[in-house]
mmCIF file of C-alpha atoms and ligand atoms in Angstrom:
data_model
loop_
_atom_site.group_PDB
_atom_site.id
_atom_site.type_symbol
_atom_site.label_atom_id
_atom_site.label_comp_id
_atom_site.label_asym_id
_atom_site.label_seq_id
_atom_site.Cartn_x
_atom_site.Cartn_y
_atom_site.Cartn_z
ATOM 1 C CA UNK F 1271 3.205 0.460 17.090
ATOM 2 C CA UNK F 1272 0.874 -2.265 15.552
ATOM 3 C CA UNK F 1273 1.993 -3.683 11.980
ATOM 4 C CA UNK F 1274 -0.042 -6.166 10.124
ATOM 5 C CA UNK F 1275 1.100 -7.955 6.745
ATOM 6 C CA UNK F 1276 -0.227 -10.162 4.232
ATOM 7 C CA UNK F 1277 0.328 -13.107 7.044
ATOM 8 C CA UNK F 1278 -2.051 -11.646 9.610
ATOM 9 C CA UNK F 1279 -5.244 -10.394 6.733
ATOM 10 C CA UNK F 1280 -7.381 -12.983 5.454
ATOM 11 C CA UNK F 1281 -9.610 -12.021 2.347
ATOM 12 C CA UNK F 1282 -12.267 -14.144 2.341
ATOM 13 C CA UNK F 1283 -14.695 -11.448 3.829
ATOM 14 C CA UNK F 1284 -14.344 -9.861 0.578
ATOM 15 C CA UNK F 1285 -14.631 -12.852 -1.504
ATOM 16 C CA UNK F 1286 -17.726 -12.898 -4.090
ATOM 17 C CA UNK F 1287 -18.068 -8.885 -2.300
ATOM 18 C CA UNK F 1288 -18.397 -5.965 -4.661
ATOM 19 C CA UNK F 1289 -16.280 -3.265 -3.900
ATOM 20 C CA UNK F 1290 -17.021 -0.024 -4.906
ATOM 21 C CA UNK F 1291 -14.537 2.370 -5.837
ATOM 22 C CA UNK F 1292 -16.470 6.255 -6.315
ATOM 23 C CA UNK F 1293 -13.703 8.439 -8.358
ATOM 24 C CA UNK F 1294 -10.985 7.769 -11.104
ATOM 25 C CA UNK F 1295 -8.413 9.762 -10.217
ATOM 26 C CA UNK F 1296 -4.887 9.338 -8.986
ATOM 27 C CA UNK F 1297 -5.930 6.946 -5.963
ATOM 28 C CA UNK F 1298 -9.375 5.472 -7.359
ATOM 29 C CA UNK F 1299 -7.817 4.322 -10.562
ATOM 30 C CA UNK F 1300 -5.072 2.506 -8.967
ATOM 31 C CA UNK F 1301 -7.038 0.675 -6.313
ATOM 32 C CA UNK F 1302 -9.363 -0.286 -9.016
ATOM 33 C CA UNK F 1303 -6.942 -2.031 -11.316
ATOM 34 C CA UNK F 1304 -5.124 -3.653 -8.176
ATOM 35 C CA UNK F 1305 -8.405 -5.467 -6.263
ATOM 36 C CA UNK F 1306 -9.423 -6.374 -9.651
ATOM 37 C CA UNK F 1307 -6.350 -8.047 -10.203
ATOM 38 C CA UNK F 1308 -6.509 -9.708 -6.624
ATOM 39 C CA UNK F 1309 -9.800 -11.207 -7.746
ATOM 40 C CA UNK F 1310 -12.180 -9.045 -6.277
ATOM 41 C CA UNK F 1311 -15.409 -8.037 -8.412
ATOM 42 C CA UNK F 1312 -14.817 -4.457 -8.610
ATOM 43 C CA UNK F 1313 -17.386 -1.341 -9.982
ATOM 44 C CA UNK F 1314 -16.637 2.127 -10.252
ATOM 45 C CA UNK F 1315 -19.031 4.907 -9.724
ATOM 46 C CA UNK F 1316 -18.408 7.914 -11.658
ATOM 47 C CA UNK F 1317 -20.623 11.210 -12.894
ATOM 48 C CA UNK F 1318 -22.031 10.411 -16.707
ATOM 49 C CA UNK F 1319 -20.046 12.001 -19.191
ATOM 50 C CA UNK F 1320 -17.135 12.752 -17.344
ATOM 51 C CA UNK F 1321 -13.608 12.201 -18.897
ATOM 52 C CA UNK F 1322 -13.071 9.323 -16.161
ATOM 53 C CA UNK F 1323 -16.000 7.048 -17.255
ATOM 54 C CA UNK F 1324 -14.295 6.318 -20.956
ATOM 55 C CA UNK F 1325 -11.061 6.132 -19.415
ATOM 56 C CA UNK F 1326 -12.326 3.436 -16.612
ATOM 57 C CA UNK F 1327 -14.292 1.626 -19.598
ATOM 58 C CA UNK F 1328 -11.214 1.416 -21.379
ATOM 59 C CA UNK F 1329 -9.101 -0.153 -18.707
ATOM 60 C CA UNK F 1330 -11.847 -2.994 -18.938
ATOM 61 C CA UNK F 1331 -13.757 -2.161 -15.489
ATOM 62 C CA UNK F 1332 -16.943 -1.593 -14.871
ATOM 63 C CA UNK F 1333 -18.363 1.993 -14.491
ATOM 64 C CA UNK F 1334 -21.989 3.145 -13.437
ATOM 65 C CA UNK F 1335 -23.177 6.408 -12.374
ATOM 66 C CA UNK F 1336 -22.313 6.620 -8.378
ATOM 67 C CA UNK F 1337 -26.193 6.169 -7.321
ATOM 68 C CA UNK F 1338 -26.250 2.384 -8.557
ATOM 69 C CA UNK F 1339 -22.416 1.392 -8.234
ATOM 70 C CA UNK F 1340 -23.053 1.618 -4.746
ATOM 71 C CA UNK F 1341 -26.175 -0.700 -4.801
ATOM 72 C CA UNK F 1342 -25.091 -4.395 -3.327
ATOM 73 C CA UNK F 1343 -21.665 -3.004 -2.288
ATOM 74 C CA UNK F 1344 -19.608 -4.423 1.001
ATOM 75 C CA UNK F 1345 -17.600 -1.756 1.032
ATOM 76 C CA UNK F 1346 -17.469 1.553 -0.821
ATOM 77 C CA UNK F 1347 -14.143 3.728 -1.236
ATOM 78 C CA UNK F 1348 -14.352 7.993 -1.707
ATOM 79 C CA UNK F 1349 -11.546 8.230 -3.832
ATOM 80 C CA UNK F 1350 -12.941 11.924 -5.250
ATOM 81 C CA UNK F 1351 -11.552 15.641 -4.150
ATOM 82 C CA UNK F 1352 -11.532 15.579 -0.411
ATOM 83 C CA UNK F 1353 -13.916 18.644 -0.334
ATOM 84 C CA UNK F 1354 -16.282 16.974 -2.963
ATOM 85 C CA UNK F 1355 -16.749 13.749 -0.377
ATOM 86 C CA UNK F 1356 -19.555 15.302 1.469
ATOM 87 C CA UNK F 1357 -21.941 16.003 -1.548
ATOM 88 C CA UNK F 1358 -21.239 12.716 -3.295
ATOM 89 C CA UNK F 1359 -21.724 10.878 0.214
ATOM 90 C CA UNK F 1360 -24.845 12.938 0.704
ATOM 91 C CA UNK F 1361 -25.849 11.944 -2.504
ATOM 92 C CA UNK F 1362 -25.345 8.503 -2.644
ATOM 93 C CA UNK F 1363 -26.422 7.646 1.236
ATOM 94 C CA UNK F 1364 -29.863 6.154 0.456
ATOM 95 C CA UNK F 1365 -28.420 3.590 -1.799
ATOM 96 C CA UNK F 1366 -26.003 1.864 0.312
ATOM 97 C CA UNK F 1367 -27.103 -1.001 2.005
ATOM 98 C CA UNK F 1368 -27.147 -1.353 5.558
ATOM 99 C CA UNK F 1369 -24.262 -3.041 7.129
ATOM 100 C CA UNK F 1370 -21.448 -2.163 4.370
ATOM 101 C CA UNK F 1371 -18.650 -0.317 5.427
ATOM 102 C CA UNK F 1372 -17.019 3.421 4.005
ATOM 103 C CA UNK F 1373 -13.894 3.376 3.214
ATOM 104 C CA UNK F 1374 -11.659 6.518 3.041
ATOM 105 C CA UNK F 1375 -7.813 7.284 1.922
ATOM 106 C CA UNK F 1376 -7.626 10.443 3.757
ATOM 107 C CA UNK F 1377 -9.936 11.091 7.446
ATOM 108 C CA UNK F 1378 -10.041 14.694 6.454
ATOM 109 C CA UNK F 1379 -13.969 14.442 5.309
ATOM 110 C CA UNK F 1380 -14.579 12.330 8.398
ATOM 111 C CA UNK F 1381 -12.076 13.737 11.332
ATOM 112 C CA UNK F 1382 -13.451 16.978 10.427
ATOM 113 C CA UNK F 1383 -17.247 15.980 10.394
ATOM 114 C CA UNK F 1384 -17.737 16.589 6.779
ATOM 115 C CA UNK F 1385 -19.151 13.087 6.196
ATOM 116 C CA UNK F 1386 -21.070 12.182 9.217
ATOM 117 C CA UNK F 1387 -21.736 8.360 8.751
ATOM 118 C CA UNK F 1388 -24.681 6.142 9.130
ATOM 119 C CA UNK F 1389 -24.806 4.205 12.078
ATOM 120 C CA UNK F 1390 -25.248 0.975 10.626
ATOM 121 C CA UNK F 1391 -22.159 1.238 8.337
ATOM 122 C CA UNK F 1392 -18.402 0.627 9.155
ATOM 123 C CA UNK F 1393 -15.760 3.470 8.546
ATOM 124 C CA UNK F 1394 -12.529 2.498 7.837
ATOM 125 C CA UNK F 1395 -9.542 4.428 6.516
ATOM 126 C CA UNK F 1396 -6.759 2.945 4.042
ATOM 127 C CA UNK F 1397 -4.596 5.490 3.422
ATOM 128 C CA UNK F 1398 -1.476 4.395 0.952
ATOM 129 C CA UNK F 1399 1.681 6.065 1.274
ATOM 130 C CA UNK F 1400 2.132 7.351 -1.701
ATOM 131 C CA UNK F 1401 0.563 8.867 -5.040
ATOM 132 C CA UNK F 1402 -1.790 6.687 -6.919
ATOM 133 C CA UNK F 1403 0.863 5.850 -9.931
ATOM 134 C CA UNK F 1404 3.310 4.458 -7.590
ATOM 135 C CA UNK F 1405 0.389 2.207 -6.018
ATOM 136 C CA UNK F 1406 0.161 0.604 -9.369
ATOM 137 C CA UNK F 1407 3.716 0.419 -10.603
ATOM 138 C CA UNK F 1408 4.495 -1.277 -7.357
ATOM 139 C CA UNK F 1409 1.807 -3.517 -7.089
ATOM 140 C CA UNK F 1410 2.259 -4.704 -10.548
ATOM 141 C CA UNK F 1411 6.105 -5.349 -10.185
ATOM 142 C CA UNK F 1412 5.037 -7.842 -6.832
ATOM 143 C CA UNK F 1413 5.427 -5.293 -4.841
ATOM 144 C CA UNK F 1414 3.190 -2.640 -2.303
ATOM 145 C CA UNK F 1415 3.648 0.729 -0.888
ATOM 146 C CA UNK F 1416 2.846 0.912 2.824
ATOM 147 C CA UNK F 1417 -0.723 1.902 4.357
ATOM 148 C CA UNK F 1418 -2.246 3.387 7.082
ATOM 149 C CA UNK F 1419 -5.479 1.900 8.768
ATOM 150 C CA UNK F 1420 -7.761 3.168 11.067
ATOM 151 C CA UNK F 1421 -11.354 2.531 12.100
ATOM 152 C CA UNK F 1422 -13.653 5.707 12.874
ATOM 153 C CA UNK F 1423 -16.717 3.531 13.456
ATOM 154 C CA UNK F 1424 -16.814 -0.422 14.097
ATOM 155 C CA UNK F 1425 -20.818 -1.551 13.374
ATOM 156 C CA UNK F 1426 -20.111 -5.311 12.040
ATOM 157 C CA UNK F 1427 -17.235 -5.960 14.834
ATOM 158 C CA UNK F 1428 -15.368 -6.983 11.861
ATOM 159 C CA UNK F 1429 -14.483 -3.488 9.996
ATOM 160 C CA UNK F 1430 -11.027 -3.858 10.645
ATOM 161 C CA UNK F 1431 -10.689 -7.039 8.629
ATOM 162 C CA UNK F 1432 -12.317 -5.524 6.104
ATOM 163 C CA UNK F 1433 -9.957 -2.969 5.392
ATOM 164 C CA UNK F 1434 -6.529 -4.730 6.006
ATOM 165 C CA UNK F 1435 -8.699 -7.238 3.349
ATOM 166 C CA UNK F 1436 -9.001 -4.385 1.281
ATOM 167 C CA UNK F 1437 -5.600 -3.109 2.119
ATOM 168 C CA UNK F 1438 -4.361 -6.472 0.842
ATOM 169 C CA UNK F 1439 -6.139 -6.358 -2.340
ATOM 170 C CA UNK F 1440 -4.605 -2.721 -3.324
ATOM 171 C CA UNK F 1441 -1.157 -5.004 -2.454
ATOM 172 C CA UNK F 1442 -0.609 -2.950 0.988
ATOM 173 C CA UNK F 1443 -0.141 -5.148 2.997
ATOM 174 C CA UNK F 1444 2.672 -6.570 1.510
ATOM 175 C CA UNK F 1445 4.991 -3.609 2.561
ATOM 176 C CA UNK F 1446 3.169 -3.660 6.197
ATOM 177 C CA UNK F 1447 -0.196 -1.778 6.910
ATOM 178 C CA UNK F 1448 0.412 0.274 10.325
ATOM 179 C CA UNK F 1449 -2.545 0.848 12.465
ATOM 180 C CA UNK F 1450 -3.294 4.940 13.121
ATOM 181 C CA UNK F 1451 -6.692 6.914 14.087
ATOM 182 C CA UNK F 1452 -8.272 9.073 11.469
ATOM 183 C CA UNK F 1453 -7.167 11.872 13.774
ATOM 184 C CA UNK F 1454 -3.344 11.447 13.678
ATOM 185 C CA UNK F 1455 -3.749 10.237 9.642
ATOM 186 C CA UNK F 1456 -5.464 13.501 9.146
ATOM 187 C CA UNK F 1457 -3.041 15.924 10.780
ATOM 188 C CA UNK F 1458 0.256 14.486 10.189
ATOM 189 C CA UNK F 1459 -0.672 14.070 6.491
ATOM 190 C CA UNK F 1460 -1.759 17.909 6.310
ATOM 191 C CA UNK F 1461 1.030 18.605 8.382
ATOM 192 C CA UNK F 1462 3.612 17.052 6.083
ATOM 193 C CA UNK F 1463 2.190 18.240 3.084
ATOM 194 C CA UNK F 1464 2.102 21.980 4.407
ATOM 195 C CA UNK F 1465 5.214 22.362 6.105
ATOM 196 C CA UNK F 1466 7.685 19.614 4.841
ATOM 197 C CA UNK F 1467 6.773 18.188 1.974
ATOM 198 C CA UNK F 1468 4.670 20.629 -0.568
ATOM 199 C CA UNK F 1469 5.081 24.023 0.986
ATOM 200 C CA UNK F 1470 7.947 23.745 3.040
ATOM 201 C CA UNK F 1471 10.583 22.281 0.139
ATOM 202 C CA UNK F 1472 8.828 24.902 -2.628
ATOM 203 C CA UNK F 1473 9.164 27.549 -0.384
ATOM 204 C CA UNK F 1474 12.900 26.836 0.210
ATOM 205 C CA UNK F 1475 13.799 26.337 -3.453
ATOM 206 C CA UNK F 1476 11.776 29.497 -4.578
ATOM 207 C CA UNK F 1477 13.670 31.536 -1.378
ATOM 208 C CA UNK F 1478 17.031 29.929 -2.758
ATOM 209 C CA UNK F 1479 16.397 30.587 -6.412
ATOM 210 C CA UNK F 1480 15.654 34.274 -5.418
ATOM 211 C CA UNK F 1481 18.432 34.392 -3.416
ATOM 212 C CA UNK F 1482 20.938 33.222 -5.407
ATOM 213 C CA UNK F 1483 19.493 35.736 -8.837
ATOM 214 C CA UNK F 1484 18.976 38.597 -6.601
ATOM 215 C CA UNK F 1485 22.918 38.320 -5.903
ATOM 216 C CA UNK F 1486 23.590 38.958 -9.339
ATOM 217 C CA UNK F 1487 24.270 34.849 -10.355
ATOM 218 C CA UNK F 1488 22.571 33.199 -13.548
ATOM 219 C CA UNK F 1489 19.038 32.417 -13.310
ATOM 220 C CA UNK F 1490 20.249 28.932 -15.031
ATOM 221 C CA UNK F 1491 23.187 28.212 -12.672
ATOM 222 C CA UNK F 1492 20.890 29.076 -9.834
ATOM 223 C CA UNK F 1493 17.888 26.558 -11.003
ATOM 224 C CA UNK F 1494 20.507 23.594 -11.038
ATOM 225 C CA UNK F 1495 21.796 24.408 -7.887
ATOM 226 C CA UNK F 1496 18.128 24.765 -5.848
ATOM 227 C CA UNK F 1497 15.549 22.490 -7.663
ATOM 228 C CA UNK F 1498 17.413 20.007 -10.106
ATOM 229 C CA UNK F 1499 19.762 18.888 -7.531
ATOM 230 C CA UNK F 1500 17.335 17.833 -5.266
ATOM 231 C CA UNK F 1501 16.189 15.062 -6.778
ATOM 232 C CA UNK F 1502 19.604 13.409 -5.931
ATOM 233 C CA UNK F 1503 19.450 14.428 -2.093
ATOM 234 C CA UNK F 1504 15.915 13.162 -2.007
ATOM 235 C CA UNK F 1505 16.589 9.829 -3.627
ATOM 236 C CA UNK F 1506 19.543 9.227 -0.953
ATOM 237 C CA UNK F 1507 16.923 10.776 1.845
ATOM 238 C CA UNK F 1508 14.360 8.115 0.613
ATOM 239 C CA UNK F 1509 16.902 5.110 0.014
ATOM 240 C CA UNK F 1510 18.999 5.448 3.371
ATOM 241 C CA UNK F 1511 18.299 8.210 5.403
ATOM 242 C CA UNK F 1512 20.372 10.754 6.773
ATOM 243 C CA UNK F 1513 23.334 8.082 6.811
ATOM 244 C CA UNK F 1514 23.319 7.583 3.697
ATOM 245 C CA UNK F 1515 23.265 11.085 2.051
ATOM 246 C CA UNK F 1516 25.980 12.245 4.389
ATOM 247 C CA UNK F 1517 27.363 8.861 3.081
ATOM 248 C CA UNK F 1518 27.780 10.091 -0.644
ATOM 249 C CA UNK F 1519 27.656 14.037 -0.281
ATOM 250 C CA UNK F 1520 30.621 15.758 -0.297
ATOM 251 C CA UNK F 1521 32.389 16.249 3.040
ATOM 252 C CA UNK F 1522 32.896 20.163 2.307
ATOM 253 C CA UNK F 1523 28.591 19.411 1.676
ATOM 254 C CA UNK F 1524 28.002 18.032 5.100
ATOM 255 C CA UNK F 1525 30.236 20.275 6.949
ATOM 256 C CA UNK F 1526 28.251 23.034 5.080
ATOM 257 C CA UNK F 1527 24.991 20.872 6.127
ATOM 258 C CA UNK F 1528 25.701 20.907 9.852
ATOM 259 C CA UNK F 1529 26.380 24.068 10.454
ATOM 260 C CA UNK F 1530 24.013 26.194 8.140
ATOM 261 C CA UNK F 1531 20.791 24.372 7.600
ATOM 262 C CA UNK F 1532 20.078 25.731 11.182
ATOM 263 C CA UNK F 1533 20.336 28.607 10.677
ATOM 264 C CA UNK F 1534 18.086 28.809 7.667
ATOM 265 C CA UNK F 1535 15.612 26.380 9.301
ATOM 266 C CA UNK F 1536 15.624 27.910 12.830
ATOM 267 C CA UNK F 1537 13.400 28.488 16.398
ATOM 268 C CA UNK F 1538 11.494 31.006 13.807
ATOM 269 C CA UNK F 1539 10.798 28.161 11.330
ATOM 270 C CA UNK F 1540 9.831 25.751 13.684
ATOM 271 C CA UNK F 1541 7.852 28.430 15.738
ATOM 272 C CA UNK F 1542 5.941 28.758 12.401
ATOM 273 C CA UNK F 1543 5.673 25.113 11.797
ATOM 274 C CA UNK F 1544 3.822 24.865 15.506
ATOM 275 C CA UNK F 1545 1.687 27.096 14.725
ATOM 276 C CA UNK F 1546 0.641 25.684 11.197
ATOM 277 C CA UNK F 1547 0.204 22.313 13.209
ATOM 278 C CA UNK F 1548 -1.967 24.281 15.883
ATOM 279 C CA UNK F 1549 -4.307 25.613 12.675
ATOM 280 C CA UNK F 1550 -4.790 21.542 12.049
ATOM 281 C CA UNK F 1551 -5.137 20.742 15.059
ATOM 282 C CA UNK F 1552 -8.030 23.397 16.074
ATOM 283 C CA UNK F 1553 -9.744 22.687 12.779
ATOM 284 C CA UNK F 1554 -8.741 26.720 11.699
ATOM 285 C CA UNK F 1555 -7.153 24.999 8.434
ATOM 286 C CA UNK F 1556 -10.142 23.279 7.770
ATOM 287 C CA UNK F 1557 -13.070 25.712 7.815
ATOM 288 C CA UNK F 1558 -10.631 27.885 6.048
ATOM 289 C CA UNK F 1559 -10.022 25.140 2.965
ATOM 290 C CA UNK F 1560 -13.901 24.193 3.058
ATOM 291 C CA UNK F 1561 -14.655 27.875 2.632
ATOM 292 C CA UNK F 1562 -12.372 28.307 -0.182
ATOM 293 C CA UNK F 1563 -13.744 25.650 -1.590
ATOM 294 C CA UNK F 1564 -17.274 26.612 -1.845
ATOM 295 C CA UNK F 1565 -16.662 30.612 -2.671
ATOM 296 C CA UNK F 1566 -15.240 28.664 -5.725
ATOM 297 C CA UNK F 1567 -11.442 28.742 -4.979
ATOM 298 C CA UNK F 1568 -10.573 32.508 -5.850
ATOM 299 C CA UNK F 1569 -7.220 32.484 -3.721
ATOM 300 C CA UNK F 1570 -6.572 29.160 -4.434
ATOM 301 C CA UNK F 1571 -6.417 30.202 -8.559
ATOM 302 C CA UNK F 1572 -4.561 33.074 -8.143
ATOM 303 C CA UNK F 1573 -1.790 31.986 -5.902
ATOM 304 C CA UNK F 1574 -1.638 28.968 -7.983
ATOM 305 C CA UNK F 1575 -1.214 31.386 -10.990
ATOM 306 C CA UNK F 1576 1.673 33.491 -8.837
ATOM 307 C CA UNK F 1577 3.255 29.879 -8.155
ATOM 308 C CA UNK F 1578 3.290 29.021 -11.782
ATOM 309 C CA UNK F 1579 4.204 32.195 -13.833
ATOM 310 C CA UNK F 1580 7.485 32.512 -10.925
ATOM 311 C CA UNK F 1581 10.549 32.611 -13.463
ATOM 312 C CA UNK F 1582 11.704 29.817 -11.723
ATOM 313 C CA UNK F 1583 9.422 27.941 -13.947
ATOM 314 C CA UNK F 1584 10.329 29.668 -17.445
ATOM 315 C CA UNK F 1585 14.211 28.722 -16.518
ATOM 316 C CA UNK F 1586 13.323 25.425 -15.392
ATOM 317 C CA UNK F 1587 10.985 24.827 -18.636
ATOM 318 C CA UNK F 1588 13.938 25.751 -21.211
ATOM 319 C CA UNK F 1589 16.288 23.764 -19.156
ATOM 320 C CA UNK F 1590 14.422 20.576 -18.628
ATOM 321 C CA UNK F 1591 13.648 20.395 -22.108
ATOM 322 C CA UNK F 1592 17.244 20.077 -23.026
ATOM 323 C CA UNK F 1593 17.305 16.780 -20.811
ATOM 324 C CA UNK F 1594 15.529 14.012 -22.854
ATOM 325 C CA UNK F 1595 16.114 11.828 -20.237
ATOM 326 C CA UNK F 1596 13.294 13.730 -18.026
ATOM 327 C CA UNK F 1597 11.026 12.905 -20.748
ATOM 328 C CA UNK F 1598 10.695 9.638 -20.318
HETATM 329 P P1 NAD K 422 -8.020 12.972 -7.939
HETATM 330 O O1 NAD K 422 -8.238 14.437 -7.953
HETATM 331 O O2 NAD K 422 -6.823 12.413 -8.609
HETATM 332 O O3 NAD K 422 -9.279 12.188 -8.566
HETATM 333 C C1 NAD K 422 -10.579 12.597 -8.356
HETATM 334 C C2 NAD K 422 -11.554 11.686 -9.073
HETATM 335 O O4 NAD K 422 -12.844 11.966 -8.553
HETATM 336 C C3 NAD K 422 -11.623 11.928 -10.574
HETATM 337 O O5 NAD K 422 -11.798 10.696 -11.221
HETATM 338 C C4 NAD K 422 -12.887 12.762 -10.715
HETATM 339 O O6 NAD K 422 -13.494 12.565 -11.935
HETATM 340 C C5 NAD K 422 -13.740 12.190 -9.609
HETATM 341 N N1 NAD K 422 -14.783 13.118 -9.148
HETATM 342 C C6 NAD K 422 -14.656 14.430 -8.900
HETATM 343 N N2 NAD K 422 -15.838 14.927 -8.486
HETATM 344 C C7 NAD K 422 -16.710 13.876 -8.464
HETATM 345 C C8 NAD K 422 -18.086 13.736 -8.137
HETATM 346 N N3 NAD K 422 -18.810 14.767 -7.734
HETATM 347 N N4 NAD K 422 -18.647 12.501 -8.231
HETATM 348 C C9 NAD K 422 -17.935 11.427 -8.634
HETATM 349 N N5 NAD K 422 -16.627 11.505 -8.960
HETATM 350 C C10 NAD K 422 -16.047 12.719 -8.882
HETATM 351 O O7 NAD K 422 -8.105 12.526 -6.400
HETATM 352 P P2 NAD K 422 -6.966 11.770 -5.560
HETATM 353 O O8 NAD K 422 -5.752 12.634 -5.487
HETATM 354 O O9 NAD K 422 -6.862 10.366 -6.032
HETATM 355 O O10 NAD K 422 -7.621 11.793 -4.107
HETATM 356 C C11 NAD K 422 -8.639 10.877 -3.732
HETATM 357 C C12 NAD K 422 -8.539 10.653 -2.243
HETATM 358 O O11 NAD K 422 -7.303 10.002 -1.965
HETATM 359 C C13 NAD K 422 -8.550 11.932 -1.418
HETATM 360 O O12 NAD K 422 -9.222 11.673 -0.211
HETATM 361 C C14 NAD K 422 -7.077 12.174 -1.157
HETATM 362 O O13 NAD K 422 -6.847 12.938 0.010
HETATM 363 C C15 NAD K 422 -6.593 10.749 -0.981
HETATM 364 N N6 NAD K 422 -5.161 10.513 -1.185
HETATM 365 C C16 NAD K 422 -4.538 10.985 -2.310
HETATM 366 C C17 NAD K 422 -3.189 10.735 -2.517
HETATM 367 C C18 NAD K 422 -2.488 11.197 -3.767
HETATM 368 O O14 NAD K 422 -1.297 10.984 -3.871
HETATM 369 N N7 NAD K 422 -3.144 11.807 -4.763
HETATM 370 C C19 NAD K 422 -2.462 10.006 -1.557
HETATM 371 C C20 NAD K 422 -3.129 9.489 -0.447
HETATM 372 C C21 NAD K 422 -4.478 9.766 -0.274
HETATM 373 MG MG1 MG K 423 4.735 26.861 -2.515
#
């Protein structure tokens, strides 16, 4: 495993550089506001009269439609909708000079040949781990949240550099930037999403919530039990591991722990999470989500509908907004 931090980047090949950042969005407005504070001369690109331009303005950057932000950049970031990079880049191709470099924060346009680039220009992934908001907050408090970086294409000899420089400026690199391929970034980030992180853990907590009412208990008892208390578990996941939930769980909990959790996540789950790894892998995912995408995401609305009118949600809605506290 290769680890670089803020000793081993040096930023001077972005010095008196414009950066481009294309998108305002969760990722696009946070690495905006950090390499501006790092000192780097940032401009966003962004559609006219979109909600993002005022909101870009506003945060004292500045914005131009994508076609001329991207004039005179060194390096410009996709920070729009995955399935919207292919368009924009198609759009915007003539206007980047030759020899800057593309920068990504997800390979899934490039691993999967939706952005094919020009030969001339460098292709570099910096993927942060973790949502946009958290890239600021921690960046702002001296802090970083950890990257990924990978190079899909190497023109200059130097793209590398260039994105542990830019990796540096987002403040990256001072939580240690870990060198990957846009291959293994691509799947174990749809992986995780899909089978841990976003599908697996809703899919649990909806199973448990209709479980638990099904049985006859309160719909209120049972939302405490499956989705509030989580956030305690996951905090003591995310601060210590394993060691340190068992650590400050009950032992009647961990006892429970060992000897269940297998047999609700079994050889049937994980056969099931092979296979959703094989769909990735074979690009089945893919040409599925791209297709979706341009039939103008029917399935996508109405399970997203079914996900949000579950009465999971009307319990959880009256009880959360007894608890001020979660306002905040
Ligand atoms: P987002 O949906 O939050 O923001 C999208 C932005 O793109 C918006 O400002 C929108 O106005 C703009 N946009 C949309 N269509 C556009 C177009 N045609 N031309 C110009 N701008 C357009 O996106 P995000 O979640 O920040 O994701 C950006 C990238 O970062 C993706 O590749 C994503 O996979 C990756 N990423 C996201 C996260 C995350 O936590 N959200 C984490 C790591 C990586
Ligand atoms: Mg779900």
């Amino acid at each position: 495993m290769q680890m670089y931090s803020q000793a081993d980047v040096d930023t001077s090949c972005l010095s008196d550089r414009q950066v481009t950042i294309l998108g305002y969005g969760s990722q696009g407005r946070a690495h905006a506001l950090n390499l501006k504070d790092s000192g780097f001369n940032v401009v966003v690109g962004l559609r006219p009269g979109g909600a993002s331009w005022a909101a870009a303005e506003a945060d004292g950057l500045t914005v131009k439609t994508p076609n001329d932000a991207v004039k005179g950049a060194t390096i410009v970031a996709f920070l729009t909708p995955d399935m919207v990079q292919k368009s924009l880049y198609l759009s915007v191709i003539d206007d980047i000079d030759v020899g800057a470099a593309l920068l990504f924060a997800h390979g899934f346009a490039v691993h999967f040949k939706q952005v094919e680039p020009r030969k001339d220009l460098d292709t570099v992934l910096i993927a942060p781990k973790g949502p946009g908001g958290l890239v600021r907050r921690q960046y702002e408090e001296g802090h970083g949240v950890p990257c990924l970086v990978a190079v899909h294409q190497d023109s200059s000899g130097n793209a590398l550099q260039l994105a542990l420089a830019y990796s540096a400026g987002i403040g990256g690199a001072r939580a240690g930037v870990i060198e990957t391929t846009f291959a293994e970034e691509t799947e174990t980030d749809l992986f995780g999403e899909q089978a841990v992180l976003c599908g697996g853990t809703t899919e649990l907590i909806v199973a448990g919530f209709e479980t638990l009412v099904e049985a006859g208990y309160q719909p209120e008892v049972a939302y405490y039990e499956v989705m509030h208390e989580l956030k305690l578990i996951v905090d003591l996941l995310h601060e210590g591991g394993l060691r340190k939930m068992h650590k400050f769980i009950s032992d009647t909990a961990a006892w429970g722990d060992l000897i269940s959790g297998p047999r609700v996540v079994n050889q049937t789950s994980r056969d099931a999470m092979k296979a959703v790894l094989t769909d990735i892998q074979d690009g089945t995912f893919a040409r599925n989500w791209i297709a979706e995408s341009e039939a103008g995401m029917p399935q996508f609305k109405s399970k997203m509908n079914a996900d949000l009118e579950h009465p999971i949600e009307k319990v959880g809605a009256d009880l959360r907004s007894r608890m001020d506290w979660l306002q905040e």
